Short mmCIF file of the C-alpha atoms (twelve columns), coordinates in Angstrom:
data_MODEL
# 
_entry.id   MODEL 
# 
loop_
_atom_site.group_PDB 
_atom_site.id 
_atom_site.type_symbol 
_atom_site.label_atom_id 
_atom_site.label_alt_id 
_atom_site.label_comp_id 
_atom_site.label_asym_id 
_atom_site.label_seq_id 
_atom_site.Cartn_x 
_atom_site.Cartn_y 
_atom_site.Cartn_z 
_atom_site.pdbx_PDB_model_num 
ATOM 1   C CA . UNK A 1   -65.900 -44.227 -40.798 1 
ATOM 2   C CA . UNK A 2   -62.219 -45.311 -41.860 1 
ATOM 3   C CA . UNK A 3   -62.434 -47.451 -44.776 1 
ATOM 4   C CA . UNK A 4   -58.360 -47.697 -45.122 1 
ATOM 5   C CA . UNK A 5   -56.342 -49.534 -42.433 1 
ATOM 6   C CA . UNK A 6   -54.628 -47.344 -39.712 1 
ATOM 7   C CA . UNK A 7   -50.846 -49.048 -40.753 1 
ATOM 8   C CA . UNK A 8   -51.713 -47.222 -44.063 1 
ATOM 9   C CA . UNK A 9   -53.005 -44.307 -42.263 1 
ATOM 10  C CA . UNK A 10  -49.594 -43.804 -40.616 1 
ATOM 11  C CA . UNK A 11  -47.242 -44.344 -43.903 1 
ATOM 12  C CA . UNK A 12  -49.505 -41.738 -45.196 1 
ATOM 13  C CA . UNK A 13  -48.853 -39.373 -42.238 1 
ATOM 14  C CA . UNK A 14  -45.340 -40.336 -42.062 1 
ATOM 15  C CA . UNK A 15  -44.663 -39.390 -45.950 1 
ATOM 16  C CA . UNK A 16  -46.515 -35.853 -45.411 1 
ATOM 17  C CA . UNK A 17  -43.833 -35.226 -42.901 1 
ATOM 18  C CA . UNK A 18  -41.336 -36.430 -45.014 1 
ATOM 19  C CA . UNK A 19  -42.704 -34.395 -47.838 1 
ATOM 20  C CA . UNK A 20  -42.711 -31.369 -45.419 1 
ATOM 21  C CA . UNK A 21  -39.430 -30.857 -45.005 1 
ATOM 22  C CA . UNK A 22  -39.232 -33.061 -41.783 1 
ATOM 23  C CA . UNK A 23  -36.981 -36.297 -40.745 1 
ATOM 24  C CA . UNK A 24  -39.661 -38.613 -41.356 1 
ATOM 25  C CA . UNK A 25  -41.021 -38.829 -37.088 1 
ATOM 26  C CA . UNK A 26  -37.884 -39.512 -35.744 1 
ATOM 27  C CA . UNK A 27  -37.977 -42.349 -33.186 1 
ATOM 28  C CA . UNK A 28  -41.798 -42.176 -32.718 1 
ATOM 29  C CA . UNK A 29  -41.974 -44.095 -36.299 1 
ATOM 30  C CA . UNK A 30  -41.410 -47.073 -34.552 1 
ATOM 31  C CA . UNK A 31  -44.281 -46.559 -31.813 1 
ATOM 32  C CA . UNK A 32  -46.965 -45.223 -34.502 1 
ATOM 33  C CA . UNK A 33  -46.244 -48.775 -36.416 1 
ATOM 34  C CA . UNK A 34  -46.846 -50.395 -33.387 1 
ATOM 35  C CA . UNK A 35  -49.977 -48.702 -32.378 1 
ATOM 36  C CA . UNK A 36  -50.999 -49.037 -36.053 1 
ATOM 37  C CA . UNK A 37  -50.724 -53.040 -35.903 1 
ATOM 38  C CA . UNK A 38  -52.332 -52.701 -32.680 1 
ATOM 39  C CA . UNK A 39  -55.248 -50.772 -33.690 1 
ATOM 40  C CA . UNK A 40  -55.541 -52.928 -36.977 1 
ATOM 41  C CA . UNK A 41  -55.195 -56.117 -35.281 1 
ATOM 42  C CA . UNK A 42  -58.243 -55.052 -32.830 1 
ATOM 43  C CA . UNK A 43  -60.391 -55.784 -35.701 1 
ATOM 44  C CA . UNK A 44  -61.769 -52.066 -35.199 1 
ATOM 45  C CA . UNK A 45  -62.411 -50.815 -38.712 1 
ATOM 46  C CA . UNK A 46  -63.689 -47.188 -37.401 1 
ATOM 47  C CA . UNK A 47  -62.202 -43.773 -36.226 1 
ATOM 48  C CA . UNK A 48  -59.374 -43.798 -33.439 1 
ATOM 49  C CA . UNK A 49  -60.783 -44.049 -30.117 1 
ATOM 50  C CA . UNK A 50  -59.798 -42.810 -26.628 1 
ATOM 51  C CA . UNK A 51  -60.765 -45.686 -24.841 1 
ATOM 52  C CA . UNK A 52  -57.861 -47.531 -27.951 1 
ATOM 53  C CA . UNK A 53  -55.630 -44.697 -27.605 1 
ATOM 54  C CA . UNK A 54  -55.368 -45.471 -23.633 1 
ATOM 55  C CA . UNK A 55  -55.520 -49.615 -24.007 1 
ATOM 56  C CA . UNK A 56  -52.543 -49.270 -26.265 1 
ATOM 57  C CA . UNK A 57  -50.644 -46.606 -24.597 1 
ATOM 58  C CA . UNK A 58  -51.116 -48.572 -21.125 1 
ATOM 59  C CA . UNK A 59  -51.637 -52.401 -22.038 1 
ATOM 60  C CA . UNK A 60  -49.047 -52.554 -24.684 1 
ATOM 61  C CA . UNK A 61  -46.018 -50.865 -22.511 1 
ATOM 62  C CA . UNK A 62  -42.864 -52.111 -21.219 1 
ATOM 63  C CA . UNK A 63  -43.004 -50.184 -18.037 1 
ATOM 64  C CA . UNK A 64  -45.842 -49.865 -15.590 1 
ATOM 65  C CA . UNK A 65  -44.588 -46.424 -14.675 1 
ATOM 66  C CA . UNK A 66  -47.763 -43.657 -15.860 1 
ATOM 67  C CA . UNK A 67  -45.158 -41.457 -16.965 1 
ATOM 68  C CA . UNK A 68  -44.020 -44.070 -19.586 1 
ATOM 69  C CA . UNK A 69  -47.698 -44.514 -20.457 1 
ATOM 70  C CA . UNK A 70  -48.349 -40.637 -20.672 1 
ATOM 71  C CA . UNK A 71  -45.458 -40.675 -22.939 1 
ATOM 72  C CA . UNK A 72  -46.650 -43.268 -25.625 1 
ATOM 73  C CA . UNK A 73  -49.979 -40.969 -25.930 1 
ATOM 74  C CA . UNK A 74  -47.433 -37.930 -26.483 1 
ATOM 75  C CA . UNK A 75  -46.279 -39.546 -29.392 1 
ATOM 76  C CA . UNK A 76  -49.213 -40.536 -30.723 1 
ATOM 77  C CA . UNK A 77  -50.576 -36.936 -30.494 1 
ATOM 78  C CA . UNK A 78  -49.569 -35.360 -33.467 1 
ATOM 79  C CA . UNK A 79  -50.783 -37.990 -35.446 1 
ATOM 80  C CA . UNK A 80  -54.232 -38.141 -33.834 1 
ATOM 81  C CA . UNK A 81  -54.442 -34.031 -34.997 1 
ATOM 82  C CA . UNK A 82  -53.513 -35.107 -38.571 1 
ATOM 83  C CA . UNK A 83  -56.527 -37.816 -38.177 1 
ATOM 84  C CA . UNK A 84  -58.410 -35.174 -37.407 1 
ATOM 85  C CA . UNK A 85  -58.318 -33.014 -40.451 1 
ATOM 86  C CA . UNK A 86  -59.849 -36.078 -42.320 1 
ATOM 87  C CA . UNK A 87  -61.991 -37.853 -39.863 1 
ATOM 88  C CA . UNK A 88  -63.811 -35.148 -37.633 1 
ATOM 89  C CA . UNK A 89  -64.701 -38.398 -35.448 1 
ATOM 90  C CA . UNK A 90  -61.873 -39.076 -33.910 1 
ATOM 91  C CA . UNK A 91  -61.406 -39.240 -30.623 1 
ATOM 92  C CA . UNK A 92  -58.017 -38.341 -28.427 1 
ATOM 93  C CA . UNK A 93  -57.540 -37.722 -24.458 1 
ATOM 94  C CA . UNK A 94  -57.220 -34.050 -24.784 1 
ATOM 95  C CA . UNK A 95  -56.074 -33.855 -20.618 1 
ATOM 96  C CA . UNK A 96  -52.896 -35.157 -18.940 1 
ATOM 97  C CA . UNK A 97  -54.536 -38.726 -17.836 1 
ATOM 98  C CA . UNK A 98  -51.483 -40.112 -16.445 1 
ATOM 99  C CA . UNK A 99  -49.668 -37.014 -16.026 1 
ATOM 100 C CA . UNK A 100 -46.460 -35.458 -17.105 1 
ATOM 101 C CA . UNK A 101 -44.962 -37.607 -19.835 1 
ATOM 102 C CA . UNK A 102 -41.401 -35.937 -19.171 1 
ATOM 103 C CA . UNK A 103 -39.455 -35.076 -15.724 1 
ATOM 104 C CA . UNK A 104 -36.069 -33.347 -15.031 1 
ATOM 105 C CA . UNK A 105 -33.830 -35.204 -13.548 1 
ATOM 106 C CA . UNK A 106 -31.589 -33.291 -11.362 1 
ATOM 107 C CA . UNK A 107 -28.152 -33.181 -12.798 1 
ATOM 108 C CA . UNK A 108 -24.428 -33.263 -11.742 1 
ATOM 109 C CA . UNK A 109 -22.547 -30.016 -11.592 1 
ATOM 110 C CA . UNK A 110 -19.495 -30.268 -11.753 1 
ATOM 111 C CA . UNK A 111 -16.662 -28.274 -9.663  1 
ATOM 112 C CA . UNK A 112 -13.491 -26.898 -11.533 1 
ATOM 113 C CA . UNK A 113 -11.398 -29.357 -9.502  1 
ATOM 114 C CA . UNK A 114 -13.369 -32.223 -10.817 1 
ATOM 115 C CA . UNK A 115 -13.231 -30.844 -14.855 1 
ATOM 116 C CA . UNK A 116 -9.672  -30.764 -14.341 1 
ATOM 117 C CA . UNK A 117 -9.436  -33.887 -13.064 1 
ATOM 118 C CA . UNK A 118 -11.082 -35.403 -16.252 1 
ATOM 119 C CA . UNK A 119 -9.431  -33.112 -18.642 1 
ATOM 120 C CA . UNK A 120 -5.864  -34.373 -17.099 1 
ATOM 121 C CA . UNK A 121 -6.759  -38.046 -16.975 1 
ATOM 122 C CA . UNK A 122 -7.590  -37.364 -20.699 1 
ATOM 123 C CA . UNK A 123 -3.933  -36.018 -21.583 1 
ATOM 124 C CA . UNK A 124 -2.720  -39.676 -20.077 1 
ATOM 125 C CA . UNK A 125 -4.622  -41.733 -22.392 1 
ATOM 126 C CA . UNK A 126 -2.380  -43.912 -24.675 1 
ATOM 127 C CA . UNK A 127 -0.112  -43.320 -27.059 1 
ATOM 128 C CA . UNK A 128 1.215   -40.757 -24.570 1 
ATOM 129 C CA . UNK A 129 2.298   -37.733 -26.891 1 
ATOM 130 C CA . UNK A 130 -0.189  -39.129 -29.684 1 
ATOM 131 C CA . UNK A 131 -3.421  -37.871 -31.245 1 
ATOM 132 C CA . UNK A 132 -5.843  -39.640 -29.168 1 
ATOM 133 C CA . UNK A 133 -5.004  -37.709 -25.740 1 
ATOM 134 C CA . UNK A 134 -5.159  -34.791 -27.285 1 
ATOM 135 C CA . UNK A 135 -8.184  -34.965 -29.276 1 
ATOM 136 C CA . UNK A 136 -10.231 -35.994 -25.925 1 
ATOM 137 C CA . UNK A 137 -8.735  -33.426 -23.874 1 
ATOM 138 C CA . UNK A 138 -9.583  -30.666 -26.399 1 
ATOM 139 C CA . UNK A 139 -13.146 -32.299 -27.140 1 
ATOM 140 C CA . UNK A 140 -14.556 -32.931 -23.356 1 
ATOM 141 C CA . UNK A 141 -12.578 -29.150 -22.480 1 
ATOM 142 C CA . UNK A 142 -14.188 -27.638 -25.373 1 
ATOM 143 C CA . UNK A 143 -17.813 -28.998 -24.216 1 
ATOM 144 C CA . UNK A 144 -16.751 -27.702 -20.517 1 
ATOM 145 C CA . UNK A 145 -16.597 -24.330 -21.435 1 
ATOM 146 C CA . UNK A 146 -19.247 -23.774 -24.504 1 
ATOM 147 C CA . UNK A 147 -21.502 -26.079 -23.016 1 
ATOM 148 C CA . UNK A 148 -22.420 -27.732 -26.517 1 
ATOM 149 C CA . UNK A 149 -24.193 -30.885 -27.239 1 
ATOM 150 C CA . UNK A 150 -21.888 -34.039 -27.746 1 
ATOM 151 C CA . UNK A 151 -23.624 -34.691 -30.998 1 
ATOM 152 C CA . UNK A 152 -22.464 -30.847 -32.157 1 
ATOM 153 C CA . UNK A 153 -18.903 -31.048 -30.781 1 
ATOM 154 C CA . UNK A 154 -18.708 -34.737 -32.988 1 
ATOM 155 C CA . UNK A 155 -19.819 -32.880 -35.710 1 
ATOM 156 C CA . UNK A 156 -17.717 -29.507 -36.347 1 
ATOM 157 C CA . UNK A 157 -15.889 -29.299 -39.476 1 
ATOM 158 C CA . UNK A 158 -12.106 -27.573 -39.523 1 
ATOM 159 C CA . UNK A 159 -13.856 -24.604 -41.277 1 
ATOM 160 C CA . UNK A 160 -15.844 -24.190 -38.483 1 
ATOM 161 C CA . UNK A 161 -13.589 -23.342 -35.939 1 
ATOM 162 C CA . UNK A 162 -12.311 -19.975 -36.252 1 
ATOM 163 C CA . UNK A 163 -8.926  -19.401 -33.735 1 
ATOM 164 C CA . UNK A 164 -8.917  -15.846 -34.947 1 
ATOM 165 C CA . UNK A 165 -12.157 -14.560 -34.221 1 
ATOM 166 C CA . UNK A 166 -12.853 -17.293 -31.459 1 
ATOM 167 C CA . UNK A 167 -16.126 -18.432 -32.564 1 
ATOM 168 C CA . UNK A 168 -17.498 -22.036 -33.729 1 
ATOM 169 C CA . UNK A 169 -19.905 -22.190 -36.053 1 
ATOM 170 C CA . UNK A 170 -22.422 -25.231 -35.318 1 
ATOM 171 C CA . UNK A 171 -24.829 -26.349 -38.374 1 
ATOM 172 C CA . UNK A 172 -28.038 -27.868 -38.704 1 
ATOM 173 C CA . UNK A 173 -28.087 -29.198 -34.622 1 
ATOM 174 C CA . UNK A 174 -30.925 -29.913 -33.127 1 
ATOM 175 C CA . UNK A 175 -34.275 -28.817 -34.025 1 
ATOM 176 C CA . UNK A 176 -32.252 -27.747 -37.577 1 
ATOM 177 C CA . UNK A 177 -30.936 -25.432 -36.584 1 
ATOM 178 C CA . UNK A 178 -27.648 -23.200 -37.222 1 
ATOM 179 C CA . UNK A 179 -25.929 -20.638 -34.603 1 
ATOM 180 C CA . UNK A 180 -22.650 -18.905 -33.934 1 
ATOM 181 C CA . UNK A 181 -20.805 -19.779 -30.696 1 
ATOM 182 C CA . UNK A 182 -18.043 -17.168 -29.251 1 
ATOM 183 C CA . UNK A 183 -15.667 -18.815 -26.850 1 
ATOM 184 C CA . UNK A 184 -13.106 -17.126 -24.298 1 
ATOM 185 C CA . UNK A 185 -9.348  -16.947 -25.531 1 
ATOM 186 C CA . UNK A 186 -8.810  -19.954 -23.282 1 
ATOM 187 C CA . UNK A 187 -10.686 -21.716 -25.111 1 
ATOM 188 C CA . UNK A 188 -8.716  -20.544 -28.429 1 
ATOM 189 C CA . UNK A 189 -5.444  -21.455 -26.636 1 
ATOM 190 C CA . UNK A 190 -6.819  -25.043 -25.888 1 
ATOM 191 C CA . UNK A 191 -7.624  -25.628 -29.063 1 
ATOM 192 C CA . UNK A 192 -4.629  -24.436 -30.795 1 
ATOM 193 C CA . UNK A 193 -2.336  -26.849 -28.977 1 
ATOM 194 C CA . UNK A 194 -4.976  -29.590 -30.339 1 
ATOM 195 C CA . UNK A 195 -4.575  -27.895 -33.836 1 
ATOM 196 C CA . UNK A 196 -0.932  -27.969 -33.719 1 
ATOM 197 C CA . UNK A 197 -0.929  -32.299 -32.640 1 
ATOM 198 C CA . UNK A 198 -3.722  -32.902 -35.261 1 
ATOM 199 C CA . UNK A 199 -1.486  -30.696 -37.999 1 
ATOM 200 C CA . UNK A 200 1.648   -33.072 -37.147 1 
ATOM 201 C CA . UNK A 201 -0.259  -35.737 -37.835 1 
ATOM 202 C CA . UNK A 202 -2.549  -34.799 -40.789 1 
ATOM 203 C CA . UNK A 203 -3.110  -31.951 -43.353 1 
ATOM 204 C CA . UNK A 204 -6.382  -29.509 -42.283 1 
ATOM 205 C CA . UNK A 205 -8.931  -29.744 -44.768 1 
ATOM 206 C CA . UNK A 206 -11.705 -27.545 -44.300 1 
ATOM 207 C CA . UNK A 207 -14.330 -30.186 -44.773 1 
ATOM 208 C CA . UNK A 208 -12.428 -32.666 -42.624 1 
ATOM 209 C CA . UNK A 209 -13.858 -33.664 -38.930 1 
ATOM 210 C CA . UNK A 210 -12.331 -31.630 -36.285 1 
ATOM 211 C CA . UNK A 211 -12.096 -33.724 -33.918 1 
ATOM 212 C CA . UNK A 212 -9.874  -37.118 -34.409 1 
ATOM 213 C CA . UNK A 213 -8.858  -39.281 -32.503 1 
ATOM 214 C CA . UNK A 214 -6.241  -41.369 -35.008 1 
ATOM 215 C CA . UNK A 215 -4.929  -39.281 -38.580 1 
ATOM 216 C CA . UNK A 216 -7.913  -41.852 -40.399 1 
ATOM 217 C CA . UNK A 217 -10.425 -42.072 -37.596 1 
ATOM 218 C CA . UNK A 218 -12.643 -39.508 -36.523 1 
ATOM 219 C CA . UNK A 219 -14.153 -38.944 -32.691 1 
ATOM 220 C CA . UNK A 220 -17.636 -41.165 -32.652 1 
ATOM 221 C CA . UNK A 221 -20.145 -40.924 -30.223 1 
ATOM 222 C CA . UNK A 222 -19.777 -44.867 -28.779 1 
ATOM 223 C CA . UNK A 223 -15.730 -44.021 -28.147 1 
ATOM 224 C CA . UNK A 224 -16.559 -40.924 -26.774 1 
ATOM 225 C CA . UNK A 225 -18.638 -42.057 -24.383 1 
ATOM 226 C CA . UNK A 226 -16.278 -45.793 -23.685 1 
ATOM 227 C CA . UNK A 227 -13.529 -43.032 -23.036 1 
ATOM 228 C CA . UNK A 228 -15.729 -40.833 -20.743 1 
ATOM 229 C CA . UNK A 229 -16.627 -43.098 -18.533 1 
ATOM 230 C CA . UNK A 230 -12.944 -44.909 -17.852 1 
ATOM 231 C CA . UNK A 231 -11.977 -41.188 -17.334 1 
ATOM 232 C CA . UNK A 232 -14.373 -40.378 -14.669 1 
ATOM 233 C CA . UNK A 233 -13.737 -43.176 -13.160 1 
ATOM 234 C CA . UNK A 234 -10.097 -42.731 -12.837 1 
ATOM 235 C CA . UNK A 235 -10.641 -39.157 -11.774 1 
ATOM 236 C CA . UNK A 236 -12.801 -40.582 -9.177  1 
ATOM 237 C CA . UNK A 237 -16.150 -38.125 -9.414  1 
ATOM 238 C CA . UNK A 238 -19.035 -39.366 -7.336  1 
ATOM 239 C CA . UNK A 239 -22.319 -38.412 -8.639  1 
ATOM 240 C CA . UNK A 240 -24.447 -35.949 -6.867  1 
ATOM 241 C CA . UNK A 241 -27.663 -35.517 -8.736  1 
ATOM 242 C CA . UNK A 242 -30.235 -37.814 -9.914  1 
ATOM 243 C CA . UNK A 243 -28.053 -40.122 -12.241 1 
ATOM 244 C CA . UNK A 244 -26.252 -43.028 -10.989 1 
ATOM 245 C CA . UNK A 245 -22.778 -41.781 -12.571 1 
ATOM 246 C CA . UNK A 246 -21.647 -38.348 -13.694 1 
ATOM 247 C CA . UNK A 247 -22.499 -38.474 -17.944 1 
ATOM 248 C CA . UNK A 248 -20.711 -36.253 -20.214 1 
ATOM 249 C CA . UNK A 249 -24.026 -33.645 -20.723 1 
ATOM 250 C CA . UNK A 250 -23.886 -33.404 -17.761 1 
ATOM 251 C CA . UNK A 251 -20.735 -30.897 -18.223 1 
ATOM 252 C CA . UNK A 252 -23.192 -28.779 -20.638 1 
ATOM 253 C CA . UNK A 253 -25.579 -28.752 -17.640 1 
ATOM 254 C CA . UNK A 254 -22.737 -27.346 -15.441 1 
ATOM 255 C CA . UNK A 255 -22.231 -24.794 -18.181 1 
ATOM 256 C CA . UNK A 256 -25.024 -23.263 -17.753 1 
ATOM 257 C CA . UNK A 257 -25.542 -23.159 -14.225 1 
ATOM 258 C CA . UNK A 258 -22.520 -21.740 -13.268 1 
ATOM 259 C CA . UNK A 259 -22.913 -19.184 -15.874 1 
ATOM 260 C CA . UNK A 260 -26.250 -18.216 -14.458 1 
ATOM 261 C CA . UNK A 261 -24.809 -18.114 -10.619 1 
ATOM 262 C CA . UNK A 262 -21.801 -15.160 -11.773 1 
ATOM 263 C CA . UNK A 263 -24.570 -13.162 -13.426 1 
ATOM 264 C CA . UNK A 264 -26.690 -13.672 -10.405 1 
ATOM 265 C CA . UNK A 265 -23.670 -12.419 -8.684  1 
ATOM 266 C CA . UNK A 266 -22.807 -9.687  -10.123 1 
ATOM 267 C CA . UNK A 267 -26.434 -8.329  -10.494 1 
ATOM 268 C CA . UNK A 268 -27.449 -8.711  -14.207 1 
ATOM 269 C CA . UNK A 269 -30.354 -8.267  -15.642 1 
ATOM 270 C CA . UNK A 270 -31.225 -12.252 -15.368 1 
ATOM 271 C CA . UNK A 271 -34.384 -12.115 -17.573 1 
ATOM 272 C CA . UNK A 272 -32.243 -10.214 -20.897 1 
ATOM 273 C CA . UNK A 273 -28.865 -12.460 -19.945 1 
ATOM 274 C CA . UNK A 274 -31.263 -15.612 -19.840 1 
ATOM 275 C CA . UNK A 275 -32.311 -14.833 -23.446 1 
ATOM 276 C CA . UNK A 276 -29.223 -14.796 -24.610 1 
ATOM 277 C CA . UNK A 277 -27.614 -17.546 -23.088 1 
ATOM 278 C CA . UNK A 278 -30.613 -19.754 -24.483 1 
ATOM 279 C CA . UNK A 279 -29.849 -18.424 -28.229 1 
ATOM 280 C CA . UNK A 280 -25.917 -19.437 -27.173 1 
ATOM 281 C CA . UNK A 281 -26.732 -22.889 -26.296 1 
ATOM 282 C CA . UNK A 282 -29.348 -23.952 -28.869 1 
ATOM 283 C CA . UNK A 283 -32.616 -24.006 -26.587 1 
ATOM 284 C CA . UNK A 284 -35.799 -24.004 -28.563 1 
ATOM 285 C CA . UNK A 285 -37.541 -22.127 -25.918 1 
ATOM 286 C CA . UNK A 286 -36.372 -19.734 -23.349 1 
ATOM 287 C CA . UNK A 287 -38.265 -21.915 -20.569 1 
ATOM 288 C CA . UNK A 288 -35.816 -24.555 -21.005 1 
ATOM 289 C CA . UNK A 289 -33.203 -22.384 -19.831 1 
ATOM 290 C CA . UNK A 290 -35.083 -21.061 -16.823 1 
ATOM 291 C CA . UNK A 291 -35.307 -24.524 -15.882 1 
ATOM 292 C CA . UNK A 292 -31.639 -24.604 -14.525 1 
ATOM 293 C CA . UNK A 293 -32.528 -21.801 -12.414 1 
ATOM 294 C CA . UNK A 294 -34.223 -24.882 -10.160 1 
ATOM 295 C CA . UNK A 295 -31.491 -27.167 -11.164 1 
ATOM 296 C CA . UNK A 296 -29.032 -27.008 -8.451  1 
ATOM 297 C CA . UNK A 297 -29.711 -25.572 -4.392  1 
ATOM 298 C CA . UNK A 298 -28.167 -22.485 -4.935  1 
ATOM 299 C CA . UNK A 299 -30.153 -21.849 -8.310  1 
ATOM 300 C CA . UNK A 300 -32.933 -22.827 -6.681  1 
ATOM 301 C CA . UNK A 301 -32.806 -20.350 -3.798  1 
ATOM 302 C CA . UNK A 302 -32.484 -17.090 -6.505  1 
ATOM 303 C CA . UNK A 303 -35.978 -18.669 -8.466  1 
ATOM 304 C CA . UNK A 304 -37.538 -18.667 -4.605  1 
ATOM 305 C CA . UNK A 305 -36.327 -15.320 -3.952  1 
ATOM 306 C CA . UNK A 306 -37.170 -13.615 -7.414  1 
ATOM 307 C CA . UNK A 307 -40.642 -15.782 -7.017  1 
# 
């Protein structure tokens, strides 16, 4: 039987992580306080329950959709297996009561002529001839053809963009973790025009953001995403998948695709090139990357026919 409240319970399991290395429990902190008051406020002074589990995850939710439901008991999951070790009563719904907790959303892909639209409403931002234009050409471009995260492409230091060998180097991303990323001479071109505007304007410092949008402000992710959408509007993109408006990832989501429709094309081994291309983009598993293989039509038809 618990004889310590479960708001104590959770501190405890939230320190552990801490203590292990990991970033406390992210967002879910939040929801395992909640479910902790909950639980305590119940006046149940026992293990965890199911049938508690459930009321909270259902009774206690903003949405009445069962996928928003399934995914308050995905958060609580983890800590229910940490309960475990120590209480061997506890209970948990081990099967998918609600169902899936997560869906894919089919995504825009973008055509060239509609990249190129954004990237040259991006070279008429004000100043005209300044910093700012530049900067969001080069960053949005840059994301276009490596398909990285926004949150990386914020990120990169000067030091880690090497012209020369034509390679980034992106650090601690998500899931913590570090990779190379190669990128076509294009690409190198593209950003040395950016590097000569940002070198007019301020010395390079190895250490220094990469991306700026001002010689003492560097790119952040609210401007970024102010600037993409005035951008797509004025380049006029209508949104074909799932989303009401095209978003920025959504270029990283064209990234892949098309990458996977040339190899399809010219007959590569899909299964090795697959593998790769999830290493290149920072995947934790190699079945997120098959996923765009039912992402768009066209993908979808090669999964059928390989099926």
């Amino acid at each position: 039987m618990m004889t310590i409240t479960m708001t104590a319970q959770v501190e405890a399991y939230l320190a552990e992580r801490t203590t292990l290395g990991f970033l406390g429990a992210g967002p879910n902190a939040s929801q395992l306080r909640s479910f902790a008051r909950f639980f305590d406020d119940s006046g149940h002074r026992s293990s965890l329950t199911s049938d508690l589990a459930i009321e909270w995850a259902k009774g206690h939710a903003r949405s009445r959709e069962p996928r928003a439901w399934a995914r308050r008991l995905d958060t609580l999951r983890p800590f229910a297996a940490y309960l475990l070790r120590e209480d061997p009563a506890t209970e948990f719904p081990q099967t998918q009561i609600f169902g899936k907790s997560h869906r894919r959303a089919t995504p825009h892909i973008y055509t060239e002529d509609e990249i190129l639209a954004l990237l040259a409403a991006a070279r008429r931002l004000d100043p005209e001839g300044g910093l700012r234009p530049a900067a969001f050409e080069a960053f949005y471009g840059l994301i276009a053809a490596t398909g990285l995260r926004v949150s990386e492409a914020i990120k990169l230091r000067c030091a880690d963009v090497d012209l020369g060998s034509r390679c980034l180097t992106v650090r601690m991303t998500k899931f913590n973790k570090s990779r190379h990323v190669p990128f076509h001479a294009t690409v190198a071109v593209a950003l040395a025009d950016y590097l000569r505007m940002r070198d007019h304007f301020l010395p390079r410092v190895a250490e220094d953001t990469f991306f700026v949008s001002t010689p003492s402000r560097s790119l952040k992710k609210r401007a970024v995403h102010w600037t993409f959408q005035k951008l797509r509007n004025e380049a006029g993109i209508v949104a074909r998948g799932a989303y009401r408006d095209v978003r920025i990832h959504d270029l990283r989501h064209t990234f892949i695709c098309r990458r996977i429709q040339r190899w399809q094309a010219e007959g590569a081994d899909i299964d090795n090139a697959i593998a790769a291309l999830s290493t290149y983009v920072g995947h934790a598993k190699v079945s997120d990357t098959y996923w765009y293989l039912t992402g768009i039509p066209d993908l979808m038809a090669t999964a059928g026919n390989r099926f």
